[in-house]
Structure formats: C-alpha cells, structure tokens
mmCIF file of C-alpha atoms in Angstrom:
data_model
loop_
_atom_site.group_PDB
_atom_site.id
_atom_site.type_symbol
_atom_site.label_atom_id
_atom_site.label_comp_id
_atom_site.label_asym_id
_atom_site.label_seq_id
_atom_site.Cartn_x
_atom_site.Cartn_y
_atom_site.Cartn_z
ATOM 1 C CA UNK A 437 -0.153 0.198 -0.721
ATOM 2 C CA UNK A 438 1.571 3.648 -0.803
ATOM 3 C CA UNK A 439 0.695 5.587 2.281
ATOM 4 C CA UNK A 440 0.956 9.432 2.353
ATOM 5 C CA UNK A 441 0.050 11.749 5.417
ATOM 6 C CA UNK A 442 0.226 15.112 4.885
ATOM 7 C CA UNK A 443 0.559 18.077 6.933
ATOM 8 C CA UNK A 444 -1.173 21.263 7.361
ATOM 9 C CA UNK A 445 -0.285 24.017 9.074
ATOM 10 C CA UNK A 446 -3.083 26.778 9.789
ATOM 11 C CA UNK A 447 -2.648 30.165 11.971
ATOM 12 C CA UNK A 448 -3.410 28.349 15.485
ATOM 13 C CA UNK A 449 -2.684 24.390 14.945
ATOM 14 C CA UNK A 450 -0.751 22.036 12.538
ATOM 15 C CA UNK A 451 -3.515 19.281 11.080
ATOM 16 C CA UNK A 452 -2.265 15.651 10.092
ATOM 17 C CA UNK A 453 -4.484 13.184 8.045
ATOM 18 C CA UNK A 454 -3.717 10.018 6.268
ATOM 19 C CA UNK A 455 -4.305 8.853 3.022
ATOM 20 C CA UNK A 456 -4.174 5.313 2.024
ATOM 21 C CA UNK A 457 -3.634 3.062 -1.021
ATOM 22 C CA UNK A 458 -2.627 5.707 -2.996
ATOM 23 C CA UNK A 459 -1.516 5.692 -6.691
ATOM 24 C CA UNK A 460 -0.930 9.329 -7.601
ATOM 25 C CA UNK A 461 -0.424 12.608 -5.770
ATOM 26 C CA UNK A 462 0.120 15.777 -7.473
ATOM 27 C CA UNK A 463 0.264 19.571 -6.351
ATOM 28 C CA UNK A 464 -0.567 22.618 -8.473
ATOM 29 C CA UNK A 465 1.577 25.931 -7.431
ATOM 30 C CA UNK A 466 -1.255 27.347 -5.142
ATOM 31 C CA UNK A 467 -1.560 24.605 -2.112
ATOM 32 C CA UNK A 468 -3.860 22.542 -3.409
ATOM 33 C CA UNK A 469 -3.126 18.872 -3.657
ATOM 34 C CA UNK A 470 -5.722 15.874 -5.230
ATOM 35 C CA UNK A 471 -4.260 12.035 -4.692
ATOM 36 C CA UNK A 472 -5.612 9.302 -7.248
ATOM 37 C CA UNK A 473 -6.900 6.073 -4.873
ATOM 38 C CA UNK A 474 -5.838 2.765 -6.480
ATOM 39 C CA UNK A 475 -9.929 2.771 -6.141
ATOM 40 C CA UNK A 476 -10.626 5.188 -8.890
ATOM 41 C CA UNK A 477 -11.353 7.955 -6.187
ATOM 42 C CA UNK A 478 -10.730 11.042 -6.373
ATOM 43 C CA UNK A 479 -9.910 13.351 -3.504
ATOM 44 C CA UNK A 480 -8.618 17.092 -3.613
ATOM 45 C CA UNK A 481 -7.764 19.628 -0.986
ATOM 46 C CA UNK A 482 -6.354 22.737 -1.234
ATOM 47 C CA UNK A 483 -7.203 25.787 -2.655
ATOM 48 C CA UNK A 484 -9.019 23.556 -5.542
ATOM 49 C CA UNK A 485 -10.962 21.511 -3.662
ATOM 50 C CA UNK A 486 -14.056 19.728 -5.192
ATOM 51 C CA UNK A 487 -16.400 17.769 -4.728
ATOM 52 C CA UNK A 488 -16.285 14.017 -5.012
ATOM 53 C CA UNK A 489 -19.609 13.514 -6.113
ATOM 54 C CA UNK A 490 -17.554 15.840 -9.003
ATOM 55 C CA UNK A 491 -15.856 12.656 -10.367
ATOM 56 C CA UNK A 492 -18.533 10.466 -10.874
ATOM 57 C CA UNK A 493 -18.181 10.321 -14.275
ATOM 58 C CA UNK A 494 -14.134 9.091 -14.349
ATOM 59 C CA UNK A 495 -15.189 5.613 -14.006
ATOM 60 C CA UNK A 496 -13.204 4.452 -11.057
ATOM 61 C CA UNK A 497 -9.768 4.744 -13.227
ATOM 62 C CA UNK A 498 -6.812 5.348 -12.873
ATOM 63 C CA UNK A 499 -5.278 8.049 -15.010
ATOM 64 C CA UNK A 500 -2.589 7.931 -16.828
ATOM 65 C CA UNK A 501 -0.736 11.557 -16.591
ATOM 66 C CA UNK A 502 -1.609 13.867 -14.649
ATOM 67 C CA UNK A 503 -0.044 17.725 -15.500
ATOM 68 C CA UNK A 504 -0.496 21.222 -13.493
ATOM 69 C CA UNK A 505 -0.320 24.455 -13.434
ATOM 70 C CA UNK A 506 -1.313 27.960 -10.716
ATOM 71 C CA UNK A 507 -4.757 26.290 -9.697
ATOM 72 C CA UNK A 508 -5.474 23.894 -12.453
ATOM 73 C CA UNK A 509 -5.291 20.142 -13.039
ATOM 74 C CA UNK A 510 -5.051 17.722 -15.761
ATOM 75 C CA UNK A 511 -5.417 13.925 -15.873
ATOM 76 C CA UNK A 512 -4.993 12.099 -18.689
ATOM 77 C CA UNK A 513 -6.809 8.285 -18.849
ATOM 78 C CA UNK A 514 -6.567 5.687 -20.918
ATOM 79 C CA UNK A 515 -10.265 5.839 -22.464
ATOM 80 C CA UNK A 516 -9.624 8.609 -24.307
ATOM 81 C CA UNK A 517 -10.235 11.164 -22.340
ATOM 82 C CA UNK A 518 -8.548 14.414 -20.827
ATOM 83 C CA UNK A 519 -10.261 15.904 -17.700
ATOM 84 C CA UNK A 520 -8.990 19.396 -16.446
ATOM 85 C CA UNK A 521 -10.558 21.188 -13.384
ATOM 86 C CA UNK A 522 -9.296 23.658 -11.270
ATOM 87 C CA UNK A 523 -10.503 27.533 -10.844
ATOM 88 C CA UNK A 524 -10.386 29.955 -13.944
ATOM 89 C CA UNK A 525 -9.519 33.405 -13.654
ATOM 90 C CA UNK A 526 -9.004 36.763 -11.116
ATOM 91 C CA UNK A 527 -12.835 35.275 -10.233
ATOM 92 C CA UNK A 528 -11.604 31.795 -9.605
ATOM 93 C CA UNK A 529 -14.251 30.356 -11.226
ATOM 94 C CA UNK A 530 -14.726 26.961 -10.273
ATOM 95 C CA UNK A 531 -14.958 24.387 -14.037
ATOM 96 C CA UNK A 532 -14.513 20.717 -14.158
ATOM 97 C CA UNK A 533 -15.301 19.465 -18.117
ATOM 98 C CA UNK A 534 -13.474 17.187 -20.227
ATOM 99 C CA UNK A 535 -11.258 18.191 -23.401
ATOM 100 C CA UNK A 536 -10.970 16.713 -26.701
ATOM 101 C CA UNK A 537 -13.457 14.440 -27.007
ATOM 102 C CA UNK A 538 -13.330 11.347 -29.533
ATOM 103 C CA UNK A 539 -9.477 12.094 -29.295
ATOM 104 C CA UNK A 540 -7.491 8.601 -28.525
ATOM 105 C CA UNK A 541 -5.352 9.471 -25.817
ATOM 106 C CA UNK A 542 -2.386 7.904 -27.490
ATOM 107 C CA UNK A 543 -2.620 10.738 -29.307
ATOM 108 C CA UNK A 544 -1.745 13.116 -26.904
ATOM 109 C CA UNK A 545 2.220 13.049 -27.041
ATOM 110 C CA UNK A 546 2.971 16.271 -24.609
ATOM 111 C CA UNK A 547 0.882 18.915 -22.266
ATOM 112 C CA UNK A 548 2.879 22.636 -21.654
ATOM 113 C CA UNK A 549 1.498 24.121 -18.973
ATOM 114 C CA UNK A 550 1.965 28.853 -17.884
ATOM 115 C CA UNK A 551 0.774 29.405 -14.893
ATOM 116 C CA UNK A 552 -2.770 29.613 -16.445
ATOM 117 C CA UNK A 553 -3.252 27.630 -19.639
ATOM 118 C CA UNK A 554 -2.876 24.435 -21.466
ATOM 119 C CA UNK A 555 -0.788 23.040 -24.423
ATOM 120 C CA UNK A 556 -1.457 20.118 -25.959
ATOM 121 C CA UNK A 557 0.666 18.497 -28.784
ATOM 122 C CA UNK A 558 -0.712 15.870 -30.756
ATOM 123 C CA UNK A 559 1.050 13.384 -32.896
ATOM 124 C CA UNK A 560 0.412 14.653 -35.834
ATOM 125 C CA UNK A 561 1.680 18.637 -35.406
ATOM 126 C CA UNK A 562 -1.451 20.315 -34.315
ATOM 127 C CA UNK A 563 -1.598 22.251 -30.791
ATOM 128 C CA UNK A 564 -4.430 23.398 -29.074
ATOM 129 C CA UNK A 565 -4.265 25.214 -25.761
ATOM 130 C CA UNK A 566 -7.123 26.024 -23.157
ATOM 131 C CA UNK A 567 -7.372 28.506 -20.397
ATOM 132 C CA UNK A 568 -6.849 31.979 -19.731
ATOM 133 C CA UNK A 569 -6.371 33.405 -23.228
ATOM 134 C CA UNK A 570 -3.800 36.360 -21.107
ATOM 135 C CA UNK A 571 -2.037 32.901 -20.485
ATOM 136 C CA UNK A 572 -1.796 31.001 -24.095
ATOM 137 C CA UNK A 573 -5.096 29.819 -23.837
ATOM 138 C CA UNK A 574 -7.965 29.751 -27.056
ATOM 139 C CA UNK A 575 -5.242 28.642 -29.416
ATOM 140 C CA UNK A 576 -5.155 25.778 -31.881
ATOM 141 C CA UNK A 577 -3.028 25.885 -35.550
ATOM 142 C CA UNK A 578 -3.659 24.731 -38.983
ATOM 143 C CA UNK A 579 -2.518 21.383 -40.222
ATOM 144 C CA UNK A 580 -0.700 23.632 -42.432
ATOM 145 C CA UNK A 581 1.634 24.242 -39.482
ATOM 146 C CA UNK A 582 3.065 21.169 -38.029
ATOM 147 C CA UNK A 583 4.304 21.709 -34.807
ATOM 148 C CA UNK A 584 8.227 19.616 -33.568
ATOM 149 C CA UNK A 585 8.068 20.777 -30.247
ATOM 150 C CA UNK A 586 6.206 23.461 -27.709
ATOM 151 C CA UNK A 587 8.129 25.447 -24.902
ATOM 152 C CA UNK A 588 6.606 27.299 -22.287
ATOM 153 C CA UNK A 589 7.289 30.435 -19.610
ATOM 154 C CA UNK A 590 4.846 31.616 -17.122
ATOM 155 C CA UNK A 591 2.722 33.035 -18.921
ATOM 156 C CA UNK A 592 3.448 32.895 -22.473
ATOM 157 C CA UNK A 593 4.154 29.833 -24.970
ATOM 158 C CA UNK A 594 6.390 29.360 -28.489
ATOM 159 C CA UNK A 595 6.023 26.730 -31.048
ATOM 160 C CA UNK A 596 8.499 25.467 -33.019
ATOM 161 C CA UNK A 597 7.488 23.754 -36.350
ATOM 162 C CA UNK A 598 9.094 20.667 -38.661
ATOM 163 C CA UNK A 599 10.426 23.651 -40.832
ATOM 164 C CA UNK A 600 12.176 25.610 -38.136
ATOM 165 C CA UNK A 601 9.693 28.312 -37.877
ATOM 166 C CA UNK A 602 8.361 29.896 -35.022
ATOM 167 C CA UNK A 603 5.324 30.754 -33.856
ATOM 168 C CA UNK A 604 4.230 32.456 -29.836
ATOM 169 C CA UNK A 605 1.275 33.174 -27.774
ATOM 170 C CA UNK A 606 0.362 34.720 -24.710
ATOM 171 C CA UNK A 607 1.103 37.122 -22.610
ATOM 172 C CA UNK A 608 2.502 40.142 -25.511
ATOM 173 C CA UNK A 609 5.297 41.562 -22.081
ATOM 174 C CA UNK A 610 6.722 37.351 -21.967
ATOM 175 C CA UNK A 611 7.322 37.416 -25.332
ATOM 176 C CA UNK A 612 3.284 35.835 -26.731
ATOM 177 C CA UNK A 613 1.593 37.401 -29.687
ATOM 178 C CA UNK A 614 -2.830 38.126 -29.408
ATOM 179 C CA UNK A 615 -2.415 36.400 -32.209
ATOM 180 C CA UNK A 616 0.118 33.662 -32.502
ATOM 181 C CA UNK A 617 2.442 35.332 -34.182
ATOM 182 C CA UNK A 618 4.842 34.260 -36.327
ATOM 183 C CA UNK A 619 8.942 35.313 -36.092
ATOM 184 C CA UNK A 620 11.176 36.209 -38.849
ATOM 185 C CA UNK A 621 13.804 34.072 -37.497
ATOM 186 C CA UNK A 622 15.696 31.971 -40.323
ATOM 187 C CA UNK A 623 15.596 28.589 -39.904
ATOM 188 C CA UNK A 624 15.217 28.120 -36.195
ATOM 189 C CA UNK A 625 17.638 24.957 -34.698
ATOM 190 C CA UNK A 626 16.827 25.695 -31.245
ATOM 191 C CA UNK A 627 14.052 27.414 -29.033
ATOM 192 C CA UNK A 628 14.160 28.149 -24.792
ATOM 193 C CA UNK A 629 12.531 29.622 -22.597
ATOM 194 C CA UNK A 630 13.068 31.263 -19.120
ATOM 195 C CA UNK A 631 10.052 32.051 -16.818
ATOM 196 C CA UNK A 632 9.398 35.262 -18.979
ATOM 197 C CA UNK A 633 11.228 35.445 -22.776
ATOM 198 C CA UNK A 634 12.292 32.865 -25.093
ATOM 199 C CA UNK A 635 15.333 32.440 -27.476
ATOM 200 C CA UNK A 636 15.877 30.830 -30.474
ATOM 201 C CA UNK A 637 18.968 29.632 -32.746
ATOM 202 C CA UNK A 638 19.179 29.142 -36.466
ATOM 203 C CA UNK A 639 20.695 27.802 -38.744
ATOM 204 C CA UNK A 640 23.170 31.013 -39.181
ATOM 205 C CA UNK A 641 24.180 31.135 -35.729
ATOM 206 C CA UNK A 642 22.090 33.576 -34.968
ATOM 207 C CA UNK A 643 19.792 34.320 -31.856
ATOM 208 C CA UNK A 644 16.973 36.168 -31.192
ATOM 209 C CA UNK A 645 15.496 37.519 -27.653
ATOM 210 C CA UNK A 646 12.313 37.856 -27.083
ATOM 211 C CA UNK A 647 9.474 38.670 -24.201
ATOM 212 C CA UNK A 648 10.296 40.117 -20.699
ATOM 213 C CA UNK A 649 13.828 39.889 -20.932
#
C-alpha cells in the first residue's frame, strides 16, 4: 500500500491526515493537491478542492499522467479522455470538464503549461491550448503548421514547426502574442524559455531574444 501523510499548517494549529492506497498524487503552484486512489476515487484539498461527487463520471480509473499549473489539474486517461478542473481567472471560477472528445489518448504526446493555461501537442503536429487567454489559452494551430515542439514560460507559449518556424501566443510582455505571430528568425534549430522570455537559435548561428528579458 502506498500511504501519504499530509501536514496542514493553519494559523492556530497543525493538522495531519492520512490517505492510504494512493496510486498517484500531484500538487499545484497554489497550495492545492489531488490524490488518485487505487480504487479510482479522487480526493482534492486546498485552494481548488472539488466535491468528490464531481468525479463520479471518471469511471473509477487511475490516470496515465497528470499535469498541473497554478490553479488547475489535467488528467490523461486510457480511454480517450482528457479531464481538466480547477479555478479560472481573477474571480477564481470553478470548472470541471472533459476535453478533446474522441481524441485517442495515445495521440497526445506532450502537455505544456503556463501559470493559467495548458497546451496539448498531438502526434500529427497540431497544438491546442486551453485556459486563460492572457496566459496563452484559446489557441489552435492550422493543419498547415506542423509543430515539432512547444515551450512555455510563466505566461506565454512558443512553438517550433518542423520547417524551423517559430510562433508564439499568450501575454505580450512575456513573449507571446494575441495573434499567434510568426517570428522572422530564419530556420530555427533550438528554442528555449526562461520565466518570462524566449530565445531562438537559427542555422546561421544567430540568436533571437524576445519577451520580458
């Protein structure tokens, strides 16, 4: 049995509680946790705690992988489902929904996160982002742009296509763009990110920097 013991520190006292038969546990950037038990139950606590009844439609399954950002959780299941829940925006609106219906999970090869958005990268080179628009959510690539990889900083995404082109989207002060702009950087062979900017190295040995450098 995998057992987790958690210590909750409050202003007046420390509280401990124990979870047993834990298959997987993950945390967000804002002091929240989610535990997937071996019997398929899901337990959350902290800032994005969700009533357990909400997870009834998960079918008592343990996810293959879990990703988190500031206030949200994404779980990838074996049976073609990607489920996301947490809080969205300054009003911290609760949400719980299933993404990418009909998309087999094996086609999802990578998930990249900013503080308030997720980007899904698929085998066919298509990328889709979900979450806060100001942090890079709401972007979907065209089938003409086949992405080899996607990178992120705290508030923006940058994608590198198989042709060596670079697109970015998200917060403009962090190197993103509301339009998913194509950067004229030549043929890029390497793309890297810091907390608030991006750098692209092209085949001529030139390095381009943009964002909050």
